[in-house]
mmCIF file of C-alpha atoms in Angstrom:
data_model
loop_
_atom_site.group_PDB
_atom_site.id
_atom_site.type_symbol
_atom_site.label_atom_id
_atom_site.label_comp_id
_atom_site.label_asym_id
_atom_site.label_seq_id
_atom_site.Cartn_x
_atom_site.Cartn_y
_atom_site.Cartn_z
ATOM 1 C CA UNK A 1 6.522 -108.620 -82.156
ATOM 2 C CA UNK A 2 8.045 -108.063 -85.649
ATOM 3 C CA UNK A 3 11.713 -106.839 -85.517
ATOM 4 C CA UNK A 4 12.734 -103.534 -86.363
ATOM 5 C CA UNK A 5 16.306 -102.391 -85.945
ATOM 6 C CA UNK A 6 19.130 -102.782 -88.802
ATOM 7 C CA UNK A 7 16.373 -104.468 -90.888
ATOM 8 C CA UNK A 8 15.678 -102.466 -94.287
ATOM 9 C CA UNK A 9 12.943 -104.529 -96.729
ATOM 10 C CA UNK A 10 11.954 -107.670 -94.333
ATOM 11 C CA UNK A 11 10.725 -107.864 -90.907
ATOM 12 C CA UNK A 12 12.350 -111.094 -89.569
ATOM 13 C CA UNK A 13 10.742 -113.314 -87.485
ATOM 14 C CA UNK A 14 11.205 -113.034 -83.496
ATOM 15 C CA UNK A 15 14.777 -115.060 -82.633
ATOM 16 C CA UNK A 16 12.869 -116.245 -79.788
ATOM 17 C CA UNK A 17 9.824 -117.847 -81.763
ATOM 18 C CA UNK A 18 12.249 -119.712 -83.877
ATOM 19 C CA UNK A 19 11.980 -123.269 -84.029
ATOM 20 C CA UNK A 20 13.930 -126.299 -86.122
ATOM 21 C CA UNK A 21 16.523 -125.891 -87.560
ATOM 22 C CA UNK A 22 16.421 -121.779 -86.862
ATOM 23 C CA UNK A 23 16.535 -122.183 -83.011
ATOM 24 C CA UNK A 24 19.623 -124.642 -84.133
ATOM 25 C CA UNK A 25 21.720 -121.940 -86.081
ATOM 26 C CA UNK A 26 20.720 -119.633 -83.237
ATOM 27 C CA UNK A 27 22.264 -121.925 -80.598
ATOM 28 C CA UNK A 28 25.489 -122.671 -82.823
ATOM 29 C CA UNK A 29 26.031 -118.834 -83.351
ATOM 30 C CA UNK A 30 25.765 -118.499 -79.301
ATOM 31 C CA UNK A 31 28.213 -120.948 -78.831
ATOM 32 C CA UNK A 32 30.724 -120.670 -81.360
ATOM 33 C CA UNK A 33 30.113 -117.054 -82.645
ATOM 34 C CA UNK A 34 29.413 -115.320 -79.114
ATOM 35 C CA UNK A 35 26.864 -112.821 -80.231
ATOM 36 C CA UNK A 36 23.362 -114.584 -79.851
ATOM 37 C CA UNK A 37 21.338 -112.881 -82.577
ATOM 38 C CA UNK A 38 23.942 -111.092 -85.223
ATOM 39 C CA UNK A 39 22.038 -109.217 -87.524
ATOM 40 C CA UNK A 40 23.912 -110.368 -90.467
ATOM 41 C CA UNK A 41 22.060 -113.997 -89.976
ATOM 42 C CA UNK A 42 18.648 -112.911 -88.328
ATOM 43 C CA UNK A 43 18.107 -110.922 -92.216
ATOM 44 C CA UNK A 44 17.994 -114.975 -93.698
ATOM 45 C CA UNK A 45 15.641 -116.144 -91.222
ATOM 46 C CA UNK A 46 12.867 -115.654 -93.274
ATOM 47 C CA UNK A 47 14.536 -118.281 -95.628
ATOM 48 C CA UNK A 48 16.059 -121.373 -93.153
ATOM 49 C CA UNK A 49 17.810 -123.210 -95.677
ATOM 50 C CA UNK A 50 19.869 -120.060 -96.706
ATOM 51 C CA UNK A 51 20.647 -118.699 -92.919
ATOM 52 C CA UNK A 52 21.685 -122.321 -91.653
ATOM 53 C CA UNK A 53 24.173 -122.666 -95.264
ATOM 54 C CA UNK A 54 25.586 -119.140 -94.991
ATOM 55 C CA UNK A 55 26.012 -119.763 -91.355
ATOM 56 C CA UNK A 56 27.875 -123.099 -91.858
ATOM 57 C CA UNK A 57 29.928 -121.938 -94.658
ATOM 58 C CA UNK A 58 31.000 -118.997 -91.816
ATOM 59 C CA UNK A 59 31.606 -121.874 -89.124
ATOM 60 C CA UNK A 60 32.923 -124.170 -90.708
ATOM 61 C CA UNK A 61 35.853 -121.680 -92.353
ATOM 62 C CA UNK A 62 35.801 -119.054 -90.434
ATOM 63 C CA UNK A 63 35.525 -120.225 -86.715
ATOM 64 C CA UNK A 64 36.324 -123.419 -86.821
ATOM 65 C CA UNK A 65 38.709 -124.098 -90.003
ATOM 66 C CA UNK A 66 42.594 -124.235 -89.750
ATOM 67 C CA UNK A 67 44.795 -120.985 -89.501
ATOM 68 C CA UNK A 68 44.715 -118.280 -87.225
ATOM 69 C CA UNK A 69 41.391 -116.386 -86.334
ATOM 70 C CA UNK A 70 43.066 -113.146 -86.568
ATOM 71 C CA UNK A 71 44.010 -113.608 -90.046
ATOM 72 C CA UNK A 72 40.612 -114.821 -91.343
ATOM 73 C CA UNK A 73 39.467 -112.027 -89.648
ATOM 74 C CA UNK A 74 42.044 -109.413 -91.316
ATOM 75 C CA UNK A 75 40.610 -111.431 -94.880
ATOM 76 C CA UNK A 76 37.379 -111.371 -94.577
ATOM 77 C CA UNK A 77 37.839 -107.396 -93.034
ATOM 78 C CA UNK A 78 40.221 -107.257 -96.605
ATOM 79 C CA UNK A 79 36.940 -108.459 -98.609
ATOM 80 C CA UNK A 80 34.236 -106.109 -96.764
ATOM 81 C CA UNK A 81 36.639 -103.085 -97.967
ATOM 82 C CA UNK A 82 36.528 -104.141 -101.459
ATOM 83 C CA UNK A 83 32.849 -104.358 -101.449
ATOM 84 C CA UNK A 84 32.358 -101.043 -99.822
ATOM 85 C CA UNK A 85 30.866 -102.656 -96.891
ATOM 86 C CA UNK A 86 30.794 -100.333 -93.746
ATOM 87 C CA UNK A 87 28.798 -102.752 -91.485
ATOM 88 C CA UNK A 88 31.313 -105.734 -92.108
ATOM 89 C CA UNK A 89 34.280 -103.839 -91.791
ATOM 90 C CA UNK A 90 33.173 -102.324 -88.545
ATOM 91 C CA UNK A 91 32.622 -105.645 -87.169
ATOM 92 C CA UNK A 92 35.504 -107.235 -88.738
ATOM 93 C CA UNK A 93 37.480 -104.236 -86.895
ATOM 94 C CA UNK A 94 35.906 -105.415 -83.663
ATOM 95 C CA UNK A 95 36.067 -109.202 -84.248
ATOM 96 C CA UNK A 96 40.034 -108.286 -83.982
ATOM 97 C CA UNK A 97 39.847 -106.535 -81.108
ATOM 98 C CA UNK A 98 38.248 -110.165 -79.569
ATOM 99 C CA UNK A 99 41.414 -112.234 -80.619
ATOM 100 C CA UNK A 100 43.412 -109.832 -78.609
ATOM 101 C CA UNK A 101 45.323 -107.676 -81.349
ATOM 102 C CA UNK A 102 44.243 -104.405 -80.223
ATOM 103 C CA UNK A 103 47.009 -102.648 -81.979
ATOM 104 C CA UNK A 104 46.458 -104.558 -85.365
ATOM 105 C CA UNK A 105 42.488 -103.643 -85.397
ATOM 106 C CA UNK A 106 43.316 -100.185 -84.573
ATOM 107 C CA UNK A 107 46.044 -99.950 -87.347
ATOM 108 C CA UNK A 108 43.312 -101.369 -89.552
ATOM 109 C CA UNK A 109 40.509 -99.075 -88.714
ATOM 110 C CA UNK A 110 42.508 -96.205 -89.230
ATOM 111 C CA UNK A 111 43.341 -97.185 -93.130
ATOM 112 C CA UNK A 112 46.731 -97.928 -92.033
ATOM 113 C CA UNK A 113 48.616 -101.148 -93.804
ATOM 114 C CA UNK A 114 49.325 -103.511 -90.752
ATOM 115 C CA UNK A 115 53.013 -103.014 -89.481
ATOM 116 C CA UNK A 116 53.440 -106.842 -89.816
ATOM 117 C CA UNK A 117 54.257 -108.121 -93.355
ATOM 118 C CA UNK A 118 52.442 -111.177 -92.893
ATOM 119 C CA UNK A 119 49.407 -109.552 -91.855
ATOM 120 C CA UNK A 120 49.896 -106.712 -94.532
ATOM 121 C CA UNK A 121 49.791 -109.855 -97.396
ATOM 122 C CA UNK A 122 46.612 -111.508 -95.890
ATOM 123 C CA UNK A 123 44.683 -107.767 -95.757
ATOM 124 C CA UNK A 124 46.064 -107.173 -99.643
ATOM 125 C CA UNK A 125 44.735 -110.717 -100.531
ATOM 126 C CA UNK A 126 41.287 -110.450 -99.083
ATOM 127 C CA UNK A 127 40.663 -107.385 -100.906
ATOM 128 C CA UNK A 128 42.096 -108.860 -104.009
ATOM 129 C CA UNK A 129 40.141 -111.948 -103.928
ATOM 130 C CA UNK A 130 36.949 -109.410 -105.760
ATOM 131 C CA UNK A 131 38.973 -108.975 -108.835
ATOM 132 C CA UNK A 132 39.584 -111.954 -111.078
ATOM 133 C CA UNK A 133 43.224 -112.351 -111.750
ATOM 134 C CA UNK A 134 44.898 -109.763 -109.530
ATOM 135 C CA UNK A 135 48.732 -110.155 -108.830
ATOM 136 C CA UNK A 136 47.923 -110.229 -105.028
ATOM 137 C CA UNK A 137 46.352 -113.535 -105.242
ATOM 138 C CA UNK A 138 49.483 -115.639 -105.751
ATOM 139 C CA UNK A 139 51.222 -117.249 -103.882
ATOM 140 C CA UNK A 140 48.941 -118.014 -100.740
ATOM 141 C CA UNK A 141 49.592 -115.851 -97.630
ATOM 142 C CA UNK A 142 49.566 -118.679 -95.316
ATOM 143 C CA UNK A 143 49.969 -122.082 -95.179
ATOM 144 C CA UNK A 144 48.666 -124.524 -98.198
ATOM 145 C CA UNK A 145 46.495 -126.454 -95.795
ATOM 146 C CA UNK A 146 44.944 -123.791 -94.743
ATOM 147 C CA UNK A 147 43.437 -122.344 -97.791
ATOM 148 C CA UNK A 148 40.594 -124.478 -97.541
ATOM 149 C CA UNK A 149 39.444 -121.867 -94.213
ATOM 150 C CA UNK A 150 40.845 -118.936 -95.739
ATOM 151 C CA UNK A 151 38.809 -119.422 -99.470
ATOM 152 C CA UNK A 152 35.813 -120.295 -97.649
ATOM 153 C CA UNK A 153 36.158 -117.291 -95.238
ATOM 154 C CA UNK A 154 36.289 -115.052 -97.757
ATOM 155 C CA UNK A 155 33.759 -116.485 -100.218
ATOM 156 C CA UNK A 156 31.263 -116.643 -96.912
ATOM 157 C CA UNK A 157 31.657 -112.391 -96.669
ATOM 158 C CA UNK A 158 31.206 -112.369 -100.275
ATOM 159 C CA UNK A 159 28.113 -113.112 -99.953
ATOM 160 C CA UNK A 160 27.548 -111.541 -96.886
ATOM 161 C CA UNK A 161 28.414 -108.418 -97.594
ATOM 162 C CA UNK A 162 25.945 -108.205 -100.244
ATOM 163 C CA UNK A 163 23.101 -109.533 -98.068
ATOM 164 C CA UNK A 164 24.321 -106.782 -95.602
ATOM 165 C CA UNK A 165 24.838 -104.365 -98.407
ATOM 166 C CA UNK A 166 21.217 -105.283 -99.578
ATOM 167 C CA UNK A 167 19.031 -105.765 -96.470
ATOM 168 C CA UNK A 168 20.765 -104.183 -93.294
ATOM 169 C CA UNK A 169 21.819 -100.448 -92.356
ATOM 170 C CA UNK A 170 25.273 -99.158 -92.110
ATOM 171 C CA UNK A 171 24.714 -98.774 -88.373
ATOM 172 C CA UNK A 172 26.054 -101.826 -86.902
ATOM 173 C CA UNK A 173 25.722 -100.539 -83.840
ATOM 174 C CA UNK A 174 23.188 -98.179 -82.681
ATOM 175 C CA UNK A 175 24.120 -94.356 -83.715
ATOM 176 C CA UNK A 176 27.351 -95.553 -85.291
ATOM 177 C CA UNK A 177 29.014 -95.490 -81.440
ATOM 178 C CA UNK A 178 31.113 -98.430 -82.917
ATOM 179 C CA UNK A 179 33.280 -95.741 -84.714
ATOM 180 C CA UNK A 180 34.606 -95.003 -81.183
ATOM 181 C CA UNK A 181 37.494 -96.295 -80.639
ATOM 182 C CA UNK A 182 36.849 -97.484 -76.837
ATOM 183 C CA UNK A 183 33.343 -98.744 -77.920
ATOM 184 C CA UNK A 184 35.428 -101.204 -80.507
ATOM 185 C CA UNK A 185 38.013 -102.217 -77.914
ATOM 186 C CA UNK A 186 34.707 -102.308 -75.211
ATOM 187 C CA UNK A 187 32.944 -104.775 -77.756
ATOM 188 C CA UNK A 188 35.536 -106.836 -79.017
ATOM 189 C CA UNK A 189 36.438 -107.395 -74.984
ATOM 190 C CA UNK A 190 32.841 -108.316 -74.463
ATOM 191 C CA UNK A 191 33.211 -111.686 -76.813
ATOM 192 C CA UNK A 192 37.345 -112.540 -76.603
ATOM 193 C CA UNK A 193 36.748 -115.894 -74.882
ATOM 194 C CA UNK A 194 34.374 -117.458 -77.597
ATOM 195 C CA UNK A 195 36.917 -116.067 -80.460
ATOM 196 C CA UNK A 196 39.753 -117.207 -78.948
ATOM 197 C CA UNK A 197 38.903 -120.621 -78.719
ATOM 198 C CA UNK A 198 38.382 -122.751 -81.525
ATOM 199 C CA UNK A 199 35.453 -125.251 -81.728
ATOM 200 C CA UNK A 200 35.762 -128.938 -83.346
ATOM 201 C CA UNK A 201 34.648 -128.474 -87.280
ATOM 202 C CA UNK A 202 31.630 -130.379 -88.223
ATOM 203 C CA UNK A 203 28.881 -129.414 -86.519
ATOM 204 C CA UNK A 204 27.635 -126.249 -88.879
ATOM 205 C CA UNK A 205 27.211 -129.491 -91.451
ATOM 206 C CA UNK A 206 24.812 -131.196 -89.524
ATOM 207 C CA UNK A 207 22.223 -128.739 -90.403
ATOM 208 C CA UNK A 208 22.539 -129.337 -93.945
ATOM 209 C CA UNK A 209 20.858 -132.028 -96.445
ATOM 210 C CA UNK A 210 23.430 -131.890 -98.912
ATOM 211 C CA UNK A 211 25.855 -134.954 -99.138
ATOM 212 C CA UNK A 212 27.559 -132.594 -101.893
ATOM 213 C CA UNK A 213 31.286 -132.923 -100.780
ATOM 214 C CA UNK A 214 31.886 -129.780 -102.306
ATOM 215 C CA UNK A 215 34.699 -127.716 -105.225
ATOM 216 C CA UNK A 216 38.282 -129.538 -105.167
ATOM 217 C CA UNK A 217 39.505 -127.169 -103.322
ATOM 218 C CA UNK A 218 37.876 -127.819 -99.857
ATOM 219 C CA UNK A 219 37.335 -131.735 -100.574
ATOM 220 C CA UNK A 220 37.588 -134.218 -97.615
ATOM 221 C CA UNK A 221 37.054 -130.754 -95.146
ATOM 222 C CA UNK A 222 33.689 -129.515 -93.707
ATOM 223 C CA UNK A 223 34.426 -126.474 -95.498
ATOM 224 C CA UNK A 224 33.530 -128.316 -98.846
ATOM 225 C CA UNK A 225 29.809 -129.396 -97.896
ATOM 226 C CA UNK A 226 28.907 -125.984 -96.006
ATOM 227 C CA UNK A 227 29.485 -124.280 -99.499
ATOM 228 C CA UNK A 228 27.802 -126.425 -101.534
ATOM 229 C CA UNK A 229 24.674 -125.941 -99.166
ATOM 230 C CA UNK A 230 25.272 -122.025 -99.804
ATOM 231 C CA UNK A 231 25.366 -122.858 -103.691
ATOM 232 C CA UNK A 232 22.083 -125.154 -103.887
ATOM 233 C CA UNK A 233 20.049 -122.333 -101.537
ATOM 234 C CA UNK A 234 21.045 -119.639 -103.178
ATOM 235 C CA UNK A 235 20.214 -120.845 -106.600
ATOM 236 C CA UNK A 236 16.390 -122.036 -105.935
ATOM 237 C CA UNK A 237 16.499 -117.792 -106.387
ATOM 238 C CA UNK A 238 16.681 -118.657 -109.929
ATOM 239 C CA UNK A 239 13.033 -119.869 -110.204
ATOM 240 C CA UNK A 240 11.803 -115.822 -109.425
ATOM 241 C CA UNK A 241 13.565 -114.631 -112.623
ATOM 242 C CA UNK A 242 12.513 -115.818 -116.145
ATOM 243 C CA UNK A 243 14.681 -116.685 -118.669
ATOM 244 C CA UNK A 244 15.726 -113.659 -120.546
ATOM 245 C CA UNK A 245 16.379 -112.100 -117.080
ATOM 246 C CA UNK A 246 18.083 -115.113 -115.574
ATOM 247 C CA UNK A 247 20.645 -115.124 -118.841
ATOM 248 C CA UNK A 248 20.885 -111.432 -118.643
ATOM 249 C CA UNK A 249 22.461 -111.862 -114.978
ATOM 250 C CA UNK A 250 24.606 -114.521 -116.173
ATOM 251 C CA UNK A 251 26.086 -112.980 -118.832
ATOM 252 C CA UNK A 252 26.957 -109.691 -116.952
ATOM 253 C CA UNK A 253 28.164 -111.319 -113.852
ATOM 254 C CA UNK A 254 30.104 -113.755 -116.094
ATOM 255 C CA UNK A 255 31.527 -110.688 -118.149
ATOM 256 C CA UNK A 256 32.472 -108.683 -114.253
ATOM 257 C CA UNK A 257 36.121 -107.671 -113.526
ATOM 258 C CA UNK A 258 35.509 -106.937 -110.184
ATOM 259 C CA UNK A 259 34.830 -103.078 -110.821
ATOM 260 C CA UNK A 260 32.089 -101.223 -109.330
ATOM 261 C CA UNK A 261 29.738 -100.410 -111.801
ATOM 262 C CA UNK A 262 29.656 -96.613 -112.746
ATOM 263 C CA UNK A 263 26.712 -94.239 -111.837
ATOM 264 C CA UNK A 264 25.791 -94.399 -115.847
ATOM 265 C CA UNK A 265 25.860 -98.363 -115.855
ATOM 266 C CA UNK A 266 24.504 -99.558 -119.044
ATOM 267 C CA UNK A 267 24.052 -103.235 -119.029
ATOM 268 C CA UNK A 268 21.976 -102.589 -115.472
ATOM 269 C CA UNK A 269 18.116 -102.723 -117.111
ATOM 270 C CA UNK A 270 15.457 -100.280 -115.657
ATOM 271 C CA UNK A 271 12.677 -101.009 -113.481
ATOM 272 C CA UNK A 272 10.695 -102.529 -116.129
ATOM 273 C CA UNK A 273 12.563 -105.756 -115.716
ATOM 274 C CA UNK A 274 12.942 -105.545 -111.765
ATOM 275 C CA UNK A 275 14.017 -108.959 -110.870
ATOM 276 C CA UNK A 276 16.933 -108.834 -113.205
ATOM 277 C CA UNK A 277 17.857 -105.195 -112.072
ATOM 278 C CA UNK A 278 17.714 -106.254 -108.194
ATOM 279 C CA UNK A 279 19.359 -109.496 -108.753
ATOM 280 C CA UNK A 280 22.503 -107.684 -110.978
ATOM 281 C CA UNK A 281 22.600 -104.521 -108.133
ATOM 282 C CA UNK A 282 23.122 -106.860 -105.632
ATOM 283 C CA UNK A 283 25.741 -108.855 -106.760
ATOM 284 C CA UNK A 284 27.780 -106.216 -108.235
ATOM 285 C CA UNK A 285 26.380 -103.003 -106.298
ATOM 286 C CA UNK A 286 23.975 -103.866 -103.550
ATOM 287 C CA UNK A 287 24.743 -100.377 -101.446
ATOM 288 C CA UNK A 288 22.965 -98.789 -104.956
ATOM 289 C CA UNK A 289 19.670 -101.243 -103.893
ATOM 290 C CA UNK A 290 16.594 -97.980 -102.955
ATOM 291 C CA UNK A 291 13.224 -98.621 -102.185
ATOM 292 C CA UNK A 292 11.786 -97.720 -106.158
ATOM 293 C CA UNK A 293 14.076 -100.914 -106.901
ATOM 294 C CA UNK A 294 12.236 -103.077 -104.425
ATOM 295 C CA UNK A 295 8.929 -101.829 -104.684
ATOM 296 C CA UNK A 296 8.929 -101.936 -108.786
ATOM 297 C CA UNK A 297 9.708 -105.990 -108.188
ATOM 298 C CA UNK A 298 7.919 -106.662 -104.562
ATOM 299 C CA UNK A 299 4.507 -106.110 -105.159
ATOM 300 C CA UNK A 300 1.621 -108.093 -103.563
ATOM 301 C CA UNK A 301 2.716 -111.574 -104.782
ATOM 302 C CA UNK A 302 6.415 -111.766 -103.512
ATOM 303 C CA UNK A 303 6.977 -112.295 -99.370
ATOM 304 C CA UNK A 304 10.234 -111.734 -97.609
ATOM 305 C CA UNK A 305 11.622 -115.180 -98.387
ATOM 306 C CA UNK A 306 11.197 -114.386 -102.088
ATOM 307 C CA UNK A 307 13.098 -111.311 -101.535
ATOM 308 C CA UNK A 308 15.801 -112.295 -99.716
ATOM 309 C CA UNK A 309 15.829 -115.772 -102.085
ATOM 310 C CA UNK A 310 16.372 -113.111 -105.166
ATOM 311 C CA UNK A 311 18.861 -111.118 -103.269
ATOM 312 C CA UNK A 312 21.216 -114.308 -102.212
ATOM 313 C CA UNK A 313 21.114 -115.485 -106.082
ATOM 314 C CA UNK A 314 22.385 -112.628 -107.143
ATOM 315 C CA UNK A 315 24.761 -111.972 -104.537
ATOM 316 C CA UNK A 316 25.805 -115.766 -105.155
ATOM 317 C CA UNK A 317 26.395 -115.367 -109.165
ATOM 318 C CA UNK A 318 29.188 -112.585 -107.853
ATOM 319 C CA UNK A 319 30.376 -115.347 -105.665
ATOM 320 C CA UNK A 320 30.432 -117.982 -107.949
ATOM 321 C CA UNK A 321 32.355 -115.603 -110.575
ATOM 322 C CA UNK A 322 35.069 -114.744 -107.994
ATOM 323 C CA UNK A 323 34.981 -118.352 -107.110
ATOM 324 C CA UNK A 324 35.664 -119.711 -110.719
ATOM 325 C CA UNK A 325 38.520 -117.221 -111.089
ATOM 326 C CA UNK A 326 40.439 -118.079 -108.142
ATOM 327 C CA UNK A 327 43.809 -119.449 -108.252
ATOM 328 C CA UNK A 328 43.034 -122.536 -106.248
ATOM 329 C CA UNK A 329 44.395 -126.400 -105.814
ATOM 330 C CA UNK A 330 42.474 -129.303 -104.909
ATOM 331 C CA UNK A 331 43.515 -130.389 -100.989
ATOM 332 C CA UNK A 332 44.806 -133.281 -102.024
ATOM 333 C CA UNK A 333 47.619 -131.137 -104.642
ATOM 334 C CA UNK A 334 48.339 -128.265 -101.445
ATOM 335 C CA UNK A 335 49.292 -131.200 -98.617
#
């Protein structure tokens, strides 16, 4: 039976149909994720080579990287804020209640700044990572060797907020009962063991067919390879754009300072170029995506892998910008 749920646009196939290298992310995101079937990775299903990248990059960085879980989780909770993410946040919120900091998730779901500097500078940096140059972004809140885990943690909820933004409900649980405090504590409880341990790295890459080592910045890690994999899927989006639209993307992204765009946004075209208007909304704006905007572009000829292929390039060009701008050093310079 087709999926219903969180689901807004697609109708992903059944988790328990999947086969290949599906069924693979599915068991990796059981073992090392706890949660079987998160929404946030059943939306790509419809396009493989994007759910098994964006889960790898996630792995590889978030779960399994160096540094402290709670503190990827307090950046990548840092990031959903900046991109007005409510679903993200909400599980971010929870995944912190699973390392066992009940006191920091609470602080954080209350709007609070975290009572420990430390933690305080990792939450200010996440959110800073969306805006090229921002004084918050130097120097590094943790170690240098760990900035590998830490840029690819929060360059994975880039992009994942926008898919989220784009493709799934606010509700990340049902009837919003996650704004409860108890049902956050209740949830979080439910999946401490798998987030307090930390799994070897390496084994989101082996569902990859890149030998791409990666930016300079995550060389000789599995970080590197997991992102390049995000890059290369997310790009074939390219091909369902033509050229004016594709340059029209690339010069607006490229021209971004990390604002959201205003109600009256004039470089966003109207639905008679839909592909470039869906692709720009959802890397800058993807909670503005409505049903006119996918409709006007959908039609007849495009399935739900071409949709969520045009969704993750534009939600990638934002990446890529906020990647570019980062103050970063190759591993090799930070150890």
């Amino acid at each position: 039976m087709p999926l219903s749920g969180p689901f807004r646009y697609t109708t992903p196939p059944p988790p328990d149909a999947a086969t290949g290298r599906t069924a693979e992310v599915y068991a990796q995101l059981s073992d090392d994720f706890g949660i079987a079937r998160p929404p946030t990775f059943v939306v790509l299903s419809s396009a493989p080579e994007l759910m098994a990248a964006a889960w790898a990059l996630t792995r590889e960085s978030l779960v399994a990287g160096a540094g402290g879980r709670a503190e990827k989780e307090l950046a990548a909770l840092g990031v959903s804020q900046a991109n007005r993410c409510p679903f993200c946040v909400d599980a971010h919120t929870m995944l912190l209640h699973a390392t066992g900091d009940h006191a920091l998730a609470e602080s954080v779901a209350r709007g609070d700044t975290p009572a420990d500097a430390e933690h305080a500078r990792v939450l200010a940096w996440g959110r800073a990572t969306r805006t090229p140059g921002a004084r918050e972004l130097r120097p590094y809140p943790f170690p240098a060797a760990h900035a590998p885990a830490f840029i690819g943690t929060v360059l994975s909820f880039h992009f994942i907020n926008r898919i989220v933004s784009a493709l799934l409900t606010e509700n990340l649980l049902p009837g919003n009962i996650q704004r409860f405090r108890a049902v956050r504590s209740l949830a979080g409880r439910s999946f401490s063991r798998t987030v307090r341990r930390r799994p070897a790295p390496g084994a989101g890459t082996t569902l990859l067919d890149t030998t791409d080592p990666g930016p300079g910045w995550a060389l000789g890690t599995s970080v590197g390879p997991a992102y390049a994999a995000l890059r290369d899927a997310a790009l074939q989006g390219a091909g369902l754009l033509d050229e004016a639209d594709r340059l029209l993307v690339r010069d607006v992204v490229g021209r971004w300072d990390g604002t959201h765009p205003p109600l009256a946004w004039d470089a966003l075209p109207d639905r008679s170029r839909p592909g470039a208007r869906l692709a720009l909304l959802a890397a800058l704006a993807p909670y503005r995506i409505t049903d006119e905007d996918v409709a006007a572009w959908r039609g007849a000829e495009h399935s739900d892998h071409c949709l969520v292929h045009l969704v993750a390039y534009g939600a990638f060009a934002a990446v890529d910008r906020i990647e570019s701008a980062l103050p970063v050093r190759r591993v090799r310079e930070a150890s």
